[in-house]
Short mmCIF file of C-alpha atoms in Angstrom, two decimals:
data_model
loop_
_atom_site.label_atom_id
_atom_site.label_comp_id
_atom_site.label_asym_id
_atom_site.label_seq_id
_atom_site.Cartn_x
_atom_site.Cartn_y
_atom_site.Cartn_z
CA ASN A 1 25.20 -3.82 -4.90
CA ALA A 2 23.68 -4.74 -8.28
CA GLY A 3 20.78 -3.84 -8.62
CA VAL A 4 18.00 -5.52 -11.18
CA MET A 5 20.08 -6.20 -13.99
CA GLN A 6 18.09 -6.92 -17.76
CA ASN A 7 19.99 -7.71 -20.26
CA PRO A 8 20.47 -7.95 -23.42
CA ARG A 9 19.61 -3.36 -23.18
CA HIS A 10 18.65 -3.73 -26.96
CA LEU A 11 16.76 -6.53 -29.11
CA VAL A 12 16.17 -6.66 -33.01
CA ARG A 13 14.11 -9.29 -34.12
CA ARG A 14 12.70 -10.62 -37.27
CA ARG A 15 9.04 -10.68 -37.93
CA GLY A 16 8.12 -14.19 -36.40
CA GLN A 17 11.80 -15.28 -34.71
CA GLU A 18 11.84 -15.83 -31.11
CA ALA A 19 12.70 -12.71 -28.66
CA ARG A 20 14.25 -13.90 -24.93
CA LEU A 21 14.35 -11.50 -22.51
CA ARG A 22 15.81 -11.99 -18.95
CA CYS A 23 15.88 -10.74 -15.67
CA SER A 24 18.21 -10.90 -12.65
CA PRO A 25 16.26 -9.28 -9.48
CA VAL A 26 17.91 -8.04 -6.23
CA LYS A 27 19.46 -10.25 -4.39
CA GLY A 28 17.39 -11.67 -1.39
CA HIS A 29 14.50 -10.49 -3.59
CA SER A 30 11.53 -13.21 -4.41
CA HIS A 31 9.11 -11.06 -6.17
CA VAL A 32 9.61 -10.18 -10.01
CA TYR A 33 7.44 -8.35 -11.97
CA TRP A 34 7.25 -7.58 -15.70
CA TYR A 35 5.73 -4.36 -17.64
CA ARG A 36 5.74 -3.20 -21.15
CA GLN A 37 6.32 0.22 -22.17
CA LEU A 38 5.58 2.03 -25.31
CA PRO A 39 6.42 5.40 -26.07
CA GLU A 40 4.79 7.93 -24.83
CA GLU A 41 2.78 5.98 -22.65
CA GLY A 42 2.29 4.63 -18.78
CA LEU A 43 3.88 1.21 -17.86
CA LYS A 44 1.10 -1.71 -18.87
CA PHE A 45 1.63 -4.84 -16.04
CA MET A 46 2.47 -7.74 -17.90
CA VAL A 47 2.52 -10.65 -14.99
CA TYR A 48 4.14 -11.13 -11.64
CA LEU A 49 6.53 -14.60 -10.35
CA GLN A 50 7.45 -15.83 -7.57
CA LYS A 51 10.21 -18.57 -7.65
CA GLU A 52 9.15 -21.44 -9.60
CA ASN A 53 5.47 -19.79 -9.73
CA ILE A 54 2.69 -17.63 -12.07
CA ILE A 55 1.14 -15.54 -9.41
CA ASP A 56 -0.86 -13.43 -11.51
CA GLU A 57 -0.77 -13.28 -15.65
CA SER A 58 -3.41 -11.61 -16.52
CA GLY A 59 -1.63 -8.55 -17.87
CA MET A 60 -0.02 -10.93 -20.20
CA PRO A 61 -1.55 -11.91 -23.80
CA LYS A 62 -2.42 -15.79 -23.59
CA GLU A 63 -0.73 -16.95 -27.13
CA ARG A 64 2.82 -15.94 -27.62
CA PHE A 65 3.99 -14.22 -24.58
CA SER A 66 5.58 -16.74 -21.62
CA ALA A 67 7.41 -16.21 -18.43
CA GLU A 68 9.11 -18.46 -15.78
CA PHE A 69 11.19 -17.58 -12.82
CA PRO A 70 13.15 -20.91 -11.87
CA LYS A 71 14.62 -21.85 -8.70
CA GLU A 72 18.14 -21.14 -10.19
CA GLY A 73 18.79 -18.76 -11.94
CA PRO A 74 17.26 -15.40 -14.04
CA SER A 75 13.51 -14.79 -14.71
CA ILE A 76 12.47 -15.13 -18.37
CA LEU A 77 10.27 -13.17 -20.74
CA ARG A 78 9.58 -15.51 -23.92
CA ILE A 79 7.85 -13.45 -26.85
CA GLN A 80 7.17 -16.48 -29.84
CA GLN A 81 6.79 -15.26 -33.40
CA VAL A 82 7.42 -11.72 -32.67
CA VAL A 83 5.05 -8.93 -35.06
CA ARG A 84 5.28 -5.70 -35.52
CA GLY A 85 3.07 -4.39 -32.67
CA ASP A 86 5.36 -6.54 -30.33
CA SER A 87 8.30 -3.48 -30.24
CA ALA A 88 7.75 -1.57 -27.10
CA ALA A 89 10.89 -0.89 -23.87
CA TYR A 90 10.14 -4.14 -21.56
CA PHE A 91 11.11 -3.84 -17.87
CA CYS A 92 11.35 -6.15 -15.14
CA ALA A 93 11.03 -5.01 -11.16
CA SER A 94 11.71 -6.78 -8.51
CA SER A 95 10.99 -6.40 -4.26
CA PRO A 96 11.63 -8.37 -0.97
CA TYR A 97 7.58 -8.30 -0.76
CA SER A 98 4.37 -7.89 -2.39
CA ASP A 99 3.86 -4.39 -1.15
CA TYR A 100 6.89 -3.10 -1.41
CA GLY A 101 7.98 -0.38 -4.24
CA TYR A 102 9.64 -2.31 -6.52
CA THR A 103 13.74 -1.58 -8.01
CA PHE A 104 13.57 -2.10 -11.31
CA GLY A 105 15.78 -2.93 -13.93
CA SER A 106 17.04 -0.29 -17.15
CA GLY A 107 14.79 -2.16 -19.57
CA THR A 108 14.90 -4.40 -22.50
CA ARG A 109 14.33 -2.02 -25.96
CA LEU A 110 12.70 -4.43 -28.22
CA THR A 111 12.76 -3.97 -31.90
CA VAL A 112 10.35 -5.99 -34.32
CA VAL A 113 11.94 -5.16 -37.99
CA GLU B 1 -12.08 -1.58 -13.24
CA ASP B 2 -8.78 -0.22 -10.85
CA GLN B 3 -7.36 2.82 -12.28
CA VAL B 4 -4.97 5.39 -11.93
CA THR B 5 -5.11 9.27 -13.17
CA GLN B 6 -2.41 11.39 -13.14
CA SER B 7 -2.69 15.81 -14.39
CA PRO B 8 -1.22 17.77 -15.65
CA GLU B 9 0.27 15.51 -18.18
CA ALA B 10 2.86 17.97 -19.09
CA LEU B 11 4.09 20.62 -16.45
CA ARG B 12 6.87 23.67 -17.37
CA LEU B 13 7.88 25.17 -13.96
CA GLN B 14 10.63 28.49 -14.00
CA GLU B 15 13.59 27.32 -11.52
CA GLY B 16 11.83 28.02 -7.91
CA GLU B 17 8.66 27.73 -8.90
CA SER B 18 7.10 25.21 -6.23
CA SER B 19 3.90 23.10 -7.74
CA SER B 20 1.80 19.89 -7.16
CA LEU B 21 1.18 16.93 -9.34
CA ASN B 22 -1.92 14.83 -8.81
CA CYS B 23 -3.10 11.09 -9.29
CA SER B 24 -6.30 9.92 -8.39
CA TYR B 25 -7.14 6.27 -8.08
CA THR B 26 -9.92 4.24 -7.92
CA VAL B 27 -8.91 1.01 -6.37
CA SER B 28 -10.63 -2.72 -4.54
CA GLY B 29 -9.01 -2.17 -1.81
CA LEU B 30 -5.73 0.08 -1.53
CA ARG B 31 -2.28 -1.72 -0.34
CA GLY B 32 -0.33 0.43 -1.20
CA LEU B 33 -0.24 3.97 -3.41
CA PHE B 34 3.78 4.86 -5.11
CA TRP B 35 5.08 7.62 -6.42
CA TYR B 36 8.41 6.64 -8.90
CA ARG B 37 10.62 9.28 -11.26
CA GLN B 38 11.27 8.32 -14.69
CA ASP B 39 14.22 9.93 -16.63
CA PRO B 40 14.83 9.28 -20.17
CA GLY B 41 15.67 5.49 -21.50
CA LYS B 42 15.80 4.08 -18.29
CA GLY B 43 13.25 2.84 -15.37
CA PRO B 44 11.90 3.97 -12.78
CA GLU B 45 13.13 4.88 -9.76
CA PHE B 46 11.20 4.14 -6.42
CA LEU B 47 10.51 7.73 -4.25
CA PHE B 48 7.53 7.17 -1.90
CA THR B 49 4.86 4.59 -0.79
CA LEU B 50 1.58 5.23 0.91
CA TYR B 51 -0.81 2.88 2.52
CA SER B 52 -3.01 5.29 4.33
CA ALA B 53 -4.89 8.47 4.32
CA GLY B 54 -3.22 11.24 6.01
CA GLU B 55 -0.05 9.80 5.46
CA GLU B 56 3.01 12.23 4.08
CA LYS B 57 6.61 11.14 3.10
CA GLU B 58 9.07 14.22 2.59
CA LYS B 59 12.85 13.53 0.64
CA GLU B 60 14.56 16.41 -0.38
CA ARG B 61 12.15 18.75 -2.87
CA LEU B 62 9.81 16.34 -2.85
CA LYS B 63 6.86 15.70 -0.04
CA ALA B 64 4.02 12.58 -1.47
CA THR B 65 0.32 13.18 0.42
CA LEU B 66 -2.37 10.46 0.26
CA THR B 67 -6.46 11.04 0.53
CA LYS B 68 -8.51 8.38 0.35
CA LYS B 69 -9.11 9.16 -3.38
CA GLU B 70 -6.21 11.05 -4.65
CA SER B 71 -2.66 11.77 -3.69
CA PHE B 72 -0.87 14.32 -4.68
CA LEU B 73 3.02 15.18 -5.08
CA HIS B 74 4.57 19.05 -3.89
CA ILE B 75 7.69 20.35 -5.32
CA THR B 76 8.92 22.65 -3.58
CA ALA B 77 12.03 25.27 -5.51
CA PRO B 78 12.42 22.71 -8.01
CA LYS B 79 15.71 22.66 -10.07
CA PRO B 80 16.37 21.83 -13.38
CA GLU B 81 17.79 18.56 -12.23
CA ASP B 82 14.04 17.65 -11.45
CA SER B 83 13.02 17.31 -14.95
CA ALA B 84 11.54 14.00 -15.41
CA THR B 85 8.41 11.57 -15.58
CA TYR B 86 6.96 11.38 -12.37
CA LEU B 87 4.78 8.26 -12.13
CA CYS B 88 2.09 7.03 -9.48
CA ALA B 89 1.08 3.38 -9.54
CA VAL B 90 -1.79 1.74 -6.86
CA GLN B 91 -1.92 -1.40 -5.83
CA ALA B 92 -5.19 -3.19 -4.75
CA GLY B 93 -5.31 -5.78 -2.99
CA GLY B 94 -8.98 -6.90 -4.54
CA THR B 95 -10.20 -9.75 -6.76
CA GLY B 96 -7.45 -8.18 -8.99
CA GLY B 97 -4.49 -10.18 -7.21
CA PHE B 98 -1.77 -8.21 -6.17
CA LYS B 99 -0.34 -7.06 -9.11
CA THR B 100 0.70 -2.58 -9.53
CA ILE B 101 -1.14 -0.32 -11.94
CA PHE B 102 0.66 2.78 -13.43
CA GLY B 103 -1.01 6.05 -13.93
CA ALA B 104 0.48 7.57 -17.61
CA GLY B 105 2.88 9.91 -15.38
CA THR B 106 3.29 13.28 -15.86
CA ARG B 107 6.59 15.04 -17.55
CA LEU B 108 7.50 17.91 -15.72
CA PHE B 109 10.01 20.28 -17.08
CA VAL B 110 12.10 22.39 -15.33
CA LYS B 111 13.73 25.37 -16.75
CA ALA B 112 16.70 27.70 -15.25
#
């Protein structure tokens, strides 16, 4: 009974490198969401995807950030040319329907040095 | 603009001392209001969904209620293991699409 699986749990990148964050949703869930959380702050919406489609990316910076949820395999959040301000916890969540409560993963903590 | 505000930011209770957390919201077309619990270093854990004013949900020592402008999470006779950050979130069905917006949370500390 696997929940949402995120990897890696911790990721360290130097400025200018690329970061790839992976998320495998709960089996049978077709809705995937990515959120960013800074210390002592709330969760900020980034992107909402369904299989092979981006439904809402209004919370994602237009440059350097991209997300995908392919027909096969995990959802990927990609950050190119990382900067120190990208350091945060990135959470992925999934749900079986769009108006259901989410199941969250344990997050990936990205540190940019 | 859709907005969620939680109060207080932090709440310290003695074990057994009941209290309530508040979540006020402004959205265009509420599709659902959600409560989550988040422990340090972990992802949020889903607690409740409320869909319409007047609705109530209960789980152990927690009870969530909803009006047209706010929701309350009532904690009855809390225990130290209830210490966590409680997050409120709303999903709007207007032009903002179906994204869920989270409040900043209330950090609850329960002392034995």
